[in-house]
Coordinates of C-alpha atoms in Angstrom, one line a residue:
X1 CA -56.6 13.7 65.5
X2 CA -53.6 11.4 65.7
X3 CA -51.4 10.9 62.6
X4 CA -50.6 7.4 61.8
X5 CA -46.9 6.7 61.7
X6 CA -46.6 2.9 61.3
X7 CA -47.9 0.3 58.8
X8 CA -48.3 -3.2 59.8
X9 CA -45.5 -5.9 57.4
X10 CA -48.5 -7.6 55.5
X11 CA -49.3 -4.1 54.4
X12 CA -45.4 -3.5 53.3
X13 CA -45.3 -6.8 51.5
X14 CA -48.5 -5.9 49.7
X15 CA -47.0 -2.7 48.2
X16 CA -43.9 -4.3 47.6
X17 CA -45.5 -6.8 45.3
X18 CA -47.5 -4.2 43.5
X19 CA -44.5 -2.1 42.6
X20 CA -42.8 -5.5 41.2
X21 CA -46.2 -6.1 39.1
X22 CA -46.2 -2.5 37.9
X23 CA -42.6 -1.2 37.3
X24 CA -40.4 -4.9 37.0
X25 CA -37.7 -3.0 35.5
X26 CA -37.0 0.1 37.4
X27 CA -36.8 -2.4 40.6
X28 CA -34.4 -5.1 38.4
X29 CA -30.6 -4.6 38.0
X30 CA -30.0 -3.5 34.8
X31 CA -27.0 -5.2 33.1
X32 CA -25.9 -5.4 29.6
X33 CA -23.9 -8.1 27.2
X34 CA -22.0 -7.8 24.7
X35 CA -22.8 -8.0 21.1
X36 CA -22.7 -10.7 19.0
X37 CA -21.1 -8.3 16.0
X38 CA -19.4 -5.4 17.6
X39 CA -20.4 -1.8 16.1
X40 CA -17.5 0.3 14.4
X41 CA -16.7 3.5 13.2
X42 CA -14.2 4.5 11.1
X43 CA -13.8 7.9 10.4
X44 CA -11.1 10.1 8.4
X45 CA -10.3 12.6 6.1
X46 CA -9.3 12.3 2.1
X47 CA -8.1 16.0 0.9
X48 CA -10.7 18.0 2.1
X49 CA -13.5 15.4 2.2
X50 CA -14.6 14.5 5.5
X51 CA -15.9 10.4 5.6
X52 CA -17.5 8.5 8.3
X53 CA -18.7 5.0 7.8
X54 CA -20.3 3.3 10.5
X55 CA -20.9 -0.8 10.3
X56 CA -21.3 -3.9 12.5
X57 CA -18.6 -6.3 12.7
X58 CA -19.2 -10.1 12.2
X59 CA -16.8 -13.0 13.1
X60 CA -16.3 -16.2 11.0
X61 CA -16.5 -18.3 13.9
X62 CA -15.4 -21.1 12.4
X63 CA -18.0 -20.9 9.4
X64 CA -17.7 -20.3 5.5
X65 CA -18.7 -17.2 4.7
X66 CA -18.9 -16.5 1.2
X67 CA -21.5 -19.3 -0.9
X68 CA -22.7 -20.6 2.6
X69 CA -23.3 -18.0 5.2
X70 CA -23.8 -15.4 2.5
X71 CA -24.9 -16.5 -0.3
X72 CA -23.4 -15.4 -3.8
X73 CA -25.6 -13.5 -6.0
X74 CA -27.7 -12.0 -3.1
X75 CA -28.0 -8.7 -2.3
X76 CA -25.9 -8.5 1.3
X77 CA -26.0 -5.8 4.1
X78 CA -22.0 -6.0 3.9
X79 CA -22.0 -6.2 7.9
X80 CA -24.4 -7.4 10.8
X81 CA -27.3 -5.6 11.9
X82 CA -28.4 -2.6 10.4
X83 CA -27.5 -1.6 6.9
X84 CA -24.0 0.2 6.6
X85 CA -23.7 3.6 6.6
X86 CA -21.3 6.0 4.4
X87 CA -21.4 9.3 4.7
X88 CA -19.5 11.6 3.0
X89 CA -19.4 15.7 2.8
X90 CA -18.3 16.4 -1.0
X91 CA -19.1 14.6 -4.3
X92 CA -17.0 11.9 -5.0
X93 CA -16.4 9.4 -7.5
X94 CA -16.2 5.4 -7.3
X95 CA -14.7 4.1 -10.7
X96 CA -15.7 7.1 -12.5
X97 CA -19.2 7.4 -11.5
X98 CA -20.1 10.8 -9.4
X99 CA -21.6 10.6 -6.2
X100 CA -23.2 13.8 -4.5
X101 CA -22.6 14.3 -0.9
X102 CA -24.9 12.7 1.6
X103 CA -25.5 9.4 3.9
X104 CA -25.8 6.1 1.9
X105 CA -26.3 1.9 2.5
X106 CA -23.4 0.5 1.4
X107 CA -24.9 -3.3 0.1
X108 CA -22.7 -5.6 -1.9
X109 CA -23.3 -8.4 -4.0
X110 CA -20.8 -11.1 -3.8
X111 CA -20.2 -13.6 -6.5
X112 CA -17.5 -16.7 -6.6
X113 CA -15.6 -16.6 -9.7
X114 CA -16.7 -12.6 -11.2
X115 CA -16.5 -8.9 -9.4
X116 CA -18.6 -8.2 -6.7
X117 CA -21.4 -5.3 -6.9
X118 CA -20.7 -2.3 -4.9
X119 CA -24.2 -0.5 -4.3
X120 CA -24.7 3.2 -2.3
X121 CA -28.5 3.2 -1.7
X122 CA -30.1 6.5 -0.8
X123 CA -32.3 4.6 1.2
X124 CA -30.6 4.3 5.1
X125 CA -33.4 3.3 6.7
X126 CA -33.5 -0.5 6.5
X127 CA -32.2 -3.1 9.2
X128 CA -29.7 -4.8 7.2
X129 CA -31.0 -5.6 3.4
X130 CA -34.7 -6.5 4.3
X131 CA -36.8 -4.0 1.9
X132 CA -33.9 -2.8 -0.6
X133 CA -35.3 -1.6 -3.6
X134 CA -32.8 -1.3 -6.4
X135 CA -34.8 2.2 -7.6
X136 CA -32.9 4.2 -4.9
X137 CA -29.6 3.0 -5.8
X138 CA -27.4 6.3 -6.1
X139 CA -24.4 4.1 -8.0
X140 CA -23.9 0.7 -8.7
X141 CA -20.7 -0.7 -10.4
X142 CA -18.7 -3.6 -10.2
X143 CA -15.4 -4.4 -8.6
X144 CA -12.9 -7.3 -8.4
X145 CA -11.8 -9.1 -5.1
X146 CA -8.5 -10.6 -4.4
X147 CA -8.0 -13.5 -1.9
X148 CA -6.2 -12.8 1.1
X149 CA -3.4 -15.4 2.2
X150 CA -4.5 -15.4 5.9
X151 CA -7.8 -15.3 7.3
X152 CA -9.3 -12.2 8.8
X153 CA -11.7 -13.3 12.0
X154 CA -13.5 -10.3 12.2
X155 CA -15.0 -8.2 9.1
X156 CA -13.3 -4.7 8.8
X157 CA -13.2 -1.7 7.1
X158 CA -10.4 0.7 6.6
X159 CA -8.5 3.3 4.3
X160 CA -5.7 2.6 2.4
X161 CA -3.4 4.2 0.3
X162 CA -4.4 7.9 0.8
X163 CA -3.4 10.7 -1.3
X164 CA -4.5 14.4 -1.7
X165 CA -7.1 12.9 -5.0
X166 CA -8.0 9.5 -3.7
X167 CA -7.7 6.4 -1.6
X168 CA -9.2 3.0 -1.6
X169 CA -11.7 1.7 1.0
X170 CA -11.0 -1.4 1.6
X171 CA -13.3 -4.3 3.4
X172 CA -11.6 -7.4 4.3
X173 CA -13.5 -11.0 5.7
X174 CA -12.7 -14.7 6.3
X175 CA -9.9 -14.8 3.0
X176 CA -11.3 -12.2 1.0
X177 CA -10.5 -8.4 0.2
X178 CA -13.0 -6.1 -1.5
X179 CA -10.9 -2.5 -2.8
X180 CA -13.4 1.0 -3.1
X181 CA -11.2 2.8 -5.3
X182 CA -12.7 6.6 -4.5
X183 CA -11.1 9.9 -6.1
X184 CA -12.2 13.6 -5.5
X185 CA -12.1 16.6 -7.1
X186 CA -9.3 17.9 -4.0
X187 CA -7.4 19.6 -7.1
X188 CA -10.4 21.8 -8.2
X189 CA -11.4 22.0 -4.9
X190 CA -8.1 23.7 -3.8
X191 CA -7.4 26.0 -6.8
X192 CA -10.7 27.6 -6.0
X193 CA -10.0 28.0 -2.6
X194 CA -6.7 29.4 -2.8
X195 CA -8.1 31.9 -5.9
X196 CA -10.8 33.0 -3.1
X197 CA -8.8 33.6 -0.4
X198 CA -5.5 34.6 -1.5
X199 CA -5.1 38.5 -1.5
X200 CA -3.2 41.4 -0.1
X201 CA -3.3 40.1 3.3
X202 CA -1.7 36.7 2.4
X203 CA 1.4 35.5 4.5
X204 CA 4.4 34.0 3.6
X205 CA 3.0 30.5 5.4
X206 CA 0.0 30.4 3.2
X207 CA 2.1 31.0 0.1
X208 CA 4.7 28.0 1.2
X209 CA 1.4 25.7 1.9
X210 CA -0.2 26.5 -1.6
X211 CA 3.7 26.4 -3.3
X212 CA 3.8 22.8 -1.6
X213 CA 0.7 21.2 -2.2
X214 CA 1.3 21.8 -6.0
X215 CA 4.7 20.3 -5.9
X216 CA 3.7 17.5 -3.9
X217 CA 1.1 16.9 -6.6
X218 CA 3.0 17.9 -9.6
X219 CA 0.5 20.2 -10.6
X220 CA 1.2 24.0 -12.2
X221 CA 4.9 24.6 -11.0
X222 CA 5.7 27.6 -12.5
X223 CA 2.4 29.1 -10.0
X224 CA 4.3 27.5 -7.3
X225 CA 7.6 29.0 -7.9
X226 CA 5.8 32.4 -8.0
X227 CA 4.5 32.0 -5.1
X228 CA 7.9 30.6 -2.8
X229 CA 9.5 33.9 -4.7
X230 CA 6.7 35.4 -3.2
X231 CA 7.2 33.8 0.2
X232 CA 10.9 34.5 0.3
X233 CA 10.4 38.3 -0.2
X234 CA 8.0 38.3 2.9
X235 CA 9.8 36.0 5.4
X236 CA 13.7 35.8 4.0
X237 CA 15.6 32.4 4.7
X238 CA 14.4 29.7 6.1
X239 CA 15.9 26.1 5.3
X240 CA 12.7 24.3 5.6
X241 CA 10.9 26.0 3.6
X242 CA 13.8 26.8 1.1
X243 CA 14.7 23.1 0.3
X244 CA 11.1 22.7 -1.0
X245 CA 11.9 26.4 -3.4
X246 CA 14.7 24.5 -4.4
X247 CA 13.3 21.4 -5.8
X248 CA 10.8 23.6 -7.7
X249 CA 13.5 25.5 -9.3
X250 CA 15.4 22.3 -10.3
X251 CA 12.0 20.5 -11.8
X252 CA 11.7 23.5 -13.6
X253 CA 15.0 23.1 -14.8
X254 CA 16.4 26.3 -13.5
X255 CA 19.4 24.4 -11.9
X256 CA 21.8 26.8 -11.1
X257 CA 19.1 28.8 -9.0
X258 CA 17.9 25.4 -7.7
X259 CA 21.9 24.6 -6.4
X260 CA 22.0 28.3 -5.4
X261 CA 18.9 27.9 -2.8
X262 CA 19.5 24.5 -2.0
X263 CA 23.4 25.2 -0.6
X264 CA 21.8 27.9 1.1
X265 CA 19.3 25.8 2.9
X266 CA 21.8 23.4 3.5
X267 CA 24.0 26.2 5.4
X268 CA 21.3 26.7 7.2
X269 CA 20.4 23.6 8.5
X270 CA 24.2 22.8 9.7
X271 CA 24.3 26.5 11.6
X272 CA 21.1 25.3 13.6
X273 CA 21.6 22.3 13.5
X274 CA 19.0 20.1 12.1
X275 CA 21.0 16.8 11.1
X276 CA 17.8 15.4 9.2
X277 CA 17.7 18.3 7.0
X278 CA 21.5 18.6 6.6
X279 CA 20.8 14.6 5.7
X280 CA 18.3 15.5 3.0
X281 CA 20.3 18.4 1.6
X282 CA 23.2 16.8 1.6
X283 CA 21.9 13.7 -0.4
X284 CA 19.4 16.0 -2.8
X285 CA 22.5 18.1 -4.0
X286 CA 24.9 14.9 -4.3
X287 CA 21.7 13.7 -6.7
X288 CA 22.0 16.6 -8.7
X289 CA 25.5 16.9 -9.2
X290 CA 25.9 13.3 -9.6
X291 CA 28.9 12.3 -11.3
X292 CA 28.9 11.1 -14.8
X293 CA 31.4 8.1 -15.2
X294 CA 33.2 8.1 -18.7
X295 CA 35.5 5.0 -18.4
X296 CA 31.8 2.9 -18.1
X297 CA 29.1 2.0 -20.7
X298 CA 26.3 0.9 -18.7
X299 CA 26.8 -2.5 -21.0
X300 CA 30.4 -2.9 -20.0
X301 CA 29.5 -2.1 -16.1
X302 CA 26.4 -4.9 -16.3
X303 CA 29.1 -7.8 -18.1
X304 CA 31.7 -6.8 -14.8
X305 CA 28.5 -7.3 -12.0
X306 CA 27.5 -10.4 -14.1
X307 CA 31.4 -11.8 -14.2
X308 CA 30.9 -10.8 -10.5
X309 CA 27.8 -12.9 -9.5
X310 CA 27.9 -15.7 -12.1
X311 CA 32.0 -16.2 -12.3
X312 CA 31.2 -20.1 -14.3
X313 CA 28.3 -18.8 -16.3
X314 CA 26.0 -21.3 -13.9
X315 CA 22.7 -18.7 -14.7
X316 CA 20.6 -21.1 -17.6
X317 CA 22.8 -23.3 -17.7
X318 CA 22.2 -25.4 -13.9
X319 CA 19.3 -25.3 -11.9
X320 CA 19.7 -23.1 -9.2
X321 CA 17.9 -23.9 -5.5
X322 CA 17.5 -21.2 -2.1
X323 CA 16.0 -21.7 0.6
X324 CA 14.2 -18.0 1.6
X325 CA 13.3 -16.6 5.2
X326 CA 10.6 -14.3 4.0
X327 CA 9.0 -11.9 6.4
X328 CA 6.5 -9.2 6.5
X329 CA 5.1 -6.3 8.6
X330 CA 3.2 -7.6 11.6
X331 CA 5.1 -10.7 12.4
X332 CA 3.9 -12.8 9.1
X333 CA 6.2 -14.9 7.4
X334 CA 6.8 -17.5 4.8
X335 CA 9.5 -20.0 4.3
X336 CA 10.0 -21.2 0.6
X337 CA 12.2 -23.4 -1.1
X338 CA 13.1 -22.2 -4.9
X339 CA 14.3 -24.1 -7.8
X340 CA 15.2 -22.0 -10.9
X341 CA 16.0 -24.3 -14.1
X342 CA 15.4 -21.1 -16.8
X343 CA 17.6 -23.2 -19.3
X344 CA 15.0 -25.7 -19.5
X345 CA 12.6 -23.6 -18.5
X346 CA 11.2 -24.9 -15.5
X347 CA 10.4 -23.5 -12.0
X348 CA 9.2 -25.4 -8.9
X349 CA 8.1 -23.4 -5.3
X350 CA 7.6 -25.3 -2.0
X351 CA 6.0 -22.9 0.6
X352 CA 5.2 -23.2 4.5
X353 CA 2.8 -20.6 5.0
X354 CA 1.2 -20.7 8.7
X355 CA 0.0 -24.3 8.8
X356 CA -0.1 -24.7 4.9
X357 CA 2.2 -26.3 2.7
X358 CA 2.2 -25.2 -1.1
X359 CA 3.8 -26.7 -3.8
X360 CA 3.5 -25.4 -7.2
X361 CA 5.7 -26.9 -10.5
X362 CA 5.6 -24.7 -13.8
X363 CA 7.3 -24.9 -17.0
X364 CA 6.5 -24.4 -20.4
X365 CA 3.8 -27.3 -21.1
X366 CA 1.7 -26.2 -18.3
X367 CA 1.5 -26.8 -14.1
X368 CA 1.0 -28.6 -11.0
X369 CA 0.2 -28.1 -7.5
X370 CA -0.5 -29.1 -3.8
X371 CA -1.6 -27.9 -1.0
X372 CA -1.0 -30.4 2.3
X373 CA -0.4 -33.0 0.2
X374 CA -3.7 -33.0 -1.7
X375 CA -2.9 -32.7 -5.1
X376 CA -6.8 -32.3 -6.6
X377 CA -10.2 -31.8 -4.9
X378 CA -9.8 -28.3 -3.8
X379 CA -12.2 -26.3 -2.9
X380 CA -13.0 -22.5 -4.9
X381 CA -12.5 -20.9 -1.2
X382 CA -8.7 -23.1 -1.9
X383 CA -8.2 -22.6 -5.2
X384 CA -9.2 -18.4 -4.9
X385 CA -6.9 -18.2 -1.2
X386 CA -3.7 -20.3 -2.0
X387 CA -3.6 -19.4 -6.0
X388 CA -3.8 -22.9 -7.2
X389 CA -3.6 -21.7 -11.1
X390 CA -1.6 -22.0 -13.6
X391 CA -1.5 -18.3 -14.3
X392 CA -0.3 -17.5 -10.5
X393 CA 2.4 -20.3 -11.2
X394 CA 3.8 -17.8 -14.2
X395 CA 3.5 -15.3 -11.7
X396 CA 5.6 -16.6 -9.2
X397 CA 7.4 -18.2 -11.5
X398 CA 8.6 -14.6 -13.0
X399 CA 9.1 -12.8 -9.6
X400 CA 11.6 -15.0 -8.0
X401 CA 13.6 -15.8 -11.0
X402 CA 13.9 -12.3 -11.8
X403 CA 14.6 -10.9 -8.1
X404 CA 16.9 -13.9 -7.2
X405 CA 18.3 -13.7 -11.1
X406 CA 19.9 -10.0 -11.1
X407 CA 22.0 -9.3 -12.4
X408 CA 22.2 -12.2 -14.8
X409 CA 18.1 -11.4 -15.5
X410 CA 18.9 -7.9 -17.3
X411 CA 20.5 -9.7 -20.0
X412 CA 17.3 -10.7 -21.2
X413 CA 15.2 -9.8 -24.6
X414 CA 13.2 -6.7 -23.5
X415 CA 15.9 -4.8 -21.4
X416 CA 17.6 -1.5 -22.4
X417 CA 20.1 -0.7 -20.8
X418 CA 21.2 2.8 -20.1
X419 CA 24.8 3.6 -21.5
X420 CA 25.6 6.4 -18.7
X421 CA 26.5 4.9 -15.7
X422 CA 27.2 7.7 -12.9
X423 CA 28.9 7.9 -9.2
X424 CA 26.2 8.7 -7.0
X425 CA 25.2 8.5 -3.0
X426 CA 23.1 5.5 -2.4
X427 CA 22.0 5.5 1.3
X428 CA 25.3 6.3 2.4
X429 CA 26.9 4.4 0.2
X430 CA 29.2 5.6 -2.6
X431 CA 27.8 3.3 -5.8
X432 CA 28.0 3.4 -9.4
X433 CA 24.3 3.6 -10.4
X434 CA 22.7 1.8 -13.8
X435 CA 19.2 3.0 -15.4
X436 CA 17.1 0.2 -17.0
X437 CA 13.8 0.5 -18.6
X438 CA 11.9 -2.1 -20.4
X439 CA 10.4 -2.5 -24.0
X440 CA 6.4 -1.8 -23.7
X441 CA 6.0 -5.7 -24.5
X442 CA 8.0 -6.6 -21.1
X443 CA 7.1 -3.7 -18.7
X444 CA 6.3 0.0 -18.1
X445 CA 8.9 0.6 -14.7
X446 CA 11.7 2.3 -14.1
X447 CA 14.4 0.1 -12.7
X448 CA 18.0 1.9 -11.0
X449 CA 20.6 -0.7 -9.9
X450 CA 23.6 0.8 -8.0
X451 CA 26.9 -1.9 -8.1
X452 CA 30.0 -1.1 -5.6
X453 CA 32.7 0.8 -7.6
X454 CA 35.3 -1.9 -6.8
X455 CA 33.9 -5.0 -7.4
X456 CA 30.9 -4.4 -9.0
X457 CA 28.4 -6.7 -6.8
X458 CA 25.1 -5.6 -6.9
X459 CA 24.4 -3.2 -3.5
X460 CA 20.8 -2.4 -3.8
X461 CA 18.3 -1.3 -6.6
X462 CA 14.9 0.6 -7.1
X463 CA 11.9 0.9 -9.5
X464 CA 9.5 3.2 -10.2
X465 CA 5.9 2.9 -12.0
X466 CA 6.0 7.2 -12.2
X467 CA 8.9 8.3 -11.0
X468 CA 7.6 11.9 -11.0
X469 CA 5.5 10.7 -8.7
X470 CA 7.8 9.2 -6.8
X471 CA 6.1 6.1 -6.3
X472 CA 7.6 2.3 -6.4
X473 CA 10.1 0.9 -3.8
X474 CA 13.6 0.6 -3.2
X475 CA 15.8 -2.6 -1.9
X476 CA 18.8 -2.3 0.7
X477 CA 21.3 -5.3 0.1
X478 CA 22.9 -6.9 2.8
X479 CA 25.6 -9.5 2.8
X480 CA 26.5 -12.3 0.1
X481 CA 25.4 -15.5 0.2
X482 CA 27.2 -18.5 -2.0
X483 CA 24.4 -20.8 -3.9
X484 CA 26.6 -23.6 -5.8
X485 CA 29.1 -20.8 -8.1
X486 CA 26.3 -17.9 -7.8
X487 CA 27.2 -14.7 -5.2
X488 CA 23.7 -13.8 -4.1
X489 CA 22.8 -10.9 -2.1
X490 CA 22.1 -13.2 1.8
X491 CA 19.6 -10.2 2.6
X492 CA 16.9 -7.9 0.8
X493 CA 15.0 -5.4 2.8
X494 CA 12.0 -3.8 1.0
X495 CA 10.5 0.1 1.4
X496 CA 8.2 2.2 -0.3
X497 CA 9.7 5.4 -1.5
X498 CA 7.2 8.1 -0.8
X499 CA 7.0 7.4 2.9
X500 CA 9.6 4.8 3.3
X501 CA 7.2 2.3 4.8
X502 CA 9.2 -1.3 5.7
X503 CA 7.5 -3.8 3.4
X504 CA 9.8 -7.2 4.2
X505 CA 13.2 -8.6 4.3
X506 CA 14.1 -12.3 2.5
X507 CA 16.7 -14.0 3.9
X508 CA 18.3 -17.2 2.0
X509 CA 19.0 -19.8 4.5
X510 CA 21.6 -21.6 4.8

């Protein structure tokens, strides 16, 4: 029998053709595009909750969003594609309304002049919002939105300001920002914790991590100093660890102990050396022995900056103009022209923002604006992103007359000011520093302005809105500038105090 080892083309071709009939795409080339919204993931960790949120991205494209594209009132997806999905591993809560852990649709609701609804449906299995039914919401609340000076292309999420408690999930599209405030039960969370775990076997590390996450936030202290004592009898010195003992000692008020462990940790840091920490130490124990000045009132000390700053008494009196460089993180920036008439109480802003130019006039009887030259007609999308209001005029109206006003500003109704004035370290500087608070009619913040010990210009400030929690921002001067008679700090550079995060610098022009 003779096995048959050729087949004739015609038969090939026929095969061929049947295979293309039968299997088109395992013979194809497989290729893939992109999509038309880009999926996302964004992923982190808030105290010891664990969040992932996963979302489609849509791009404007050149559209309008909000009251066109997505329609106000409607129940929207908040994304492209598939619903939104948060997931989260321990109950939270969104403006005080408990969530238990799980997978959710996150749908929104927006609306043009009133706060969006945030919705968490329990229901994760729809593509987009085709099906939601409003009986498996697990929370619905309402938020408000603020309008965003420059246009975000593509819709994102992401966290902001994260802390230990909370943080706020923040969605941003085409000019308009939506903030999640979410807090957690971390503080509960880690008292239980530590009350299960702590023991015989506990080290001198897991007493300094316990001792510091209740100073950092300023929970039971006097548990945190008994357990650094505690630390300190295990492992002995160590300045790292000691500077932190210190500060407890010294908010408890136990300030010779507090000077005692501090100098010690300071010693320390110079014999290894660590130049940050000698830095710190250094500073920290200037702060606390801070010299008290007894030849100054803080009243006499503010009429000396002000003879300084405003020599002819020009503040009230004249109308005062700047031209401002302002710019911000990222490479954004402003220009702005200023005029400051507080004596007949008028204000008027010109701003070049991208390709925008903004006018606004305020005074007493009321307000006008323009934005490129169109003086009415504005759109709600123009009005919400450039603040065409009256009450944003008083706004800006208030913060650059008071920021470009100091000192001559804290002579106003409302201020108290502090009558110890002291000699302390100010960024390397030696400075004679002023306290100011505010009546509860003008303002709840802490103010601290520090004037040079010679001539008494002003040399840098800071505020606080809890200064225990060492929140607020502090401003580096640099240079003067001459505005008609006024001496005017030429430079302001802008930082958080917690982490020291660059905010911005304004520069007056010349």
């Amino acid at each position: 029998m003779k096995l048959r080892t050729s087949y004739s083309f015609s038969g090939l071709l026929k095969w061929y053709s049947l295979c293309l009939l039968l299997f088109p795409m395992a013979l194809s080339a497989q290729f893939t595009l992109p999509p038309a919204s880009a999926p996302a993931r964004v992923e982190t960790q808030v105290g010891l909750t664990n969040f992932t949120l996963d979302y489609h991205r849509p791009g404007v494209k050149g559209r309008t969003i909000f009251g066109e594209l997505i329609p106000y009132g409607e129940v929207w997806r908040t994304g492209a594609n598939e619903a939104t999905r948060f997931r989260f591993d321990r109950e939270i809560s969104i403006k005080d309304e408990l969530v238990s852990a799980g997978t959710y649709a996150l749908y929104t609701i927006p609306r043009e002049d009133a706060e969006w609804t945030l919705i968490l449906s329990k229901d994760t299995s729809l593509w987009g919002a085709r099906g939601y039914d409003p009986s498996k919401d697990a929370l619905r609340v309402d938020l408000p939105t603020k309008a965003l000076s420059e246009r975000v292309e593509s819709m994102e999420f992401r966290w902001m300001n994260i802390t230990h408690a909370s943080a706020d999930l923040v969605l941003e599209w085409e000019n308009t920002r939506l903030e999640i405030p979410v807090t957690l039960a971390t503080h509960d969370q880690v008292e239980k914790l530590i009350s299960q775990s702590f023991g015989a076997k506990t080290t001198g590390p897991d007493y300094y991590r316990a001792a510091r996450y209740y100073l950092d936030n300023n929970l039971d202290l006097e548990q945190a100093k008994e357990w650094m004592d505690r630390r300190q009898s295990l492992d002995g010195d160590q300045f790292g660890v000691m500077r932190y003992h210190a500060i407890i000692e010294h908010k408890l008020g136990n300030y010779s102990a507090a000077n005692k462990i501090m100098a010690r940790s300071l010693e320390l840091a110079e014999a290894a050396p660590n130049p940050h920490y000698v830095r710190m130490n250094t500073q920290t124990l200037r702060e606390w022995n801070k010299e008290s000045v007894t030849f100054l009132s803080g009243t006499q000390l503010l009429e000396k900056t002000i003879a300084y700053h405003d020599p002819q008494a020009q503040w009230g009196v004249l109308p005062v103009s700047i031209k401002l460089y302002e710019s911000r993180p990222g490479g954004s920036y402003r220009r702005s022209e200023v005029t400051m008439d507080e004596g007949h109480e008028m204000f008027t802003l010109a701003q070049l923002r991208g390709r925008d130019e903004i006018y606004r006039a305020y005074n007493a009887e009321g307000c006008t604006f323009s934005l490129n030259g169109r003086t009415d007609g504005f759109t709600p999308e123009e009005i919400r992103q450039h603040r065409l209001s009256c009450e944003a005029g008083a706004v800006y109206s208030n913060y650059y007359t008071y920021l470009w006003g100091l000192p001559m500003k804290l002579r106003d109704p409302g201020t108290i000011i502090d009558d110890k004035v002291y000699r302390v370290d100010f960024f390397g500087q030696e400075l004679l520093e002023m306290k100011v608070t505010y009546t509860e009619e003008v303002g709840g913040d802490i103010w601290y302005f520090y004037f040079h010990p010679e001539t008494y210009a002003l040399s840098g400030y800071r505020f606080y809105h809890d200064e225990a929690a060492n929140d607020g921002e502090y401003i580096l001067l640099e240079g003067e500038a001459q505005v008609g008679n006024l001496r005017i700090p030429a430079k302001r550079h802008w930082y958080t105090h917690g982490d020291r995060a660059y905010l911005g610098s304004d520069e007056v022009l010349k």
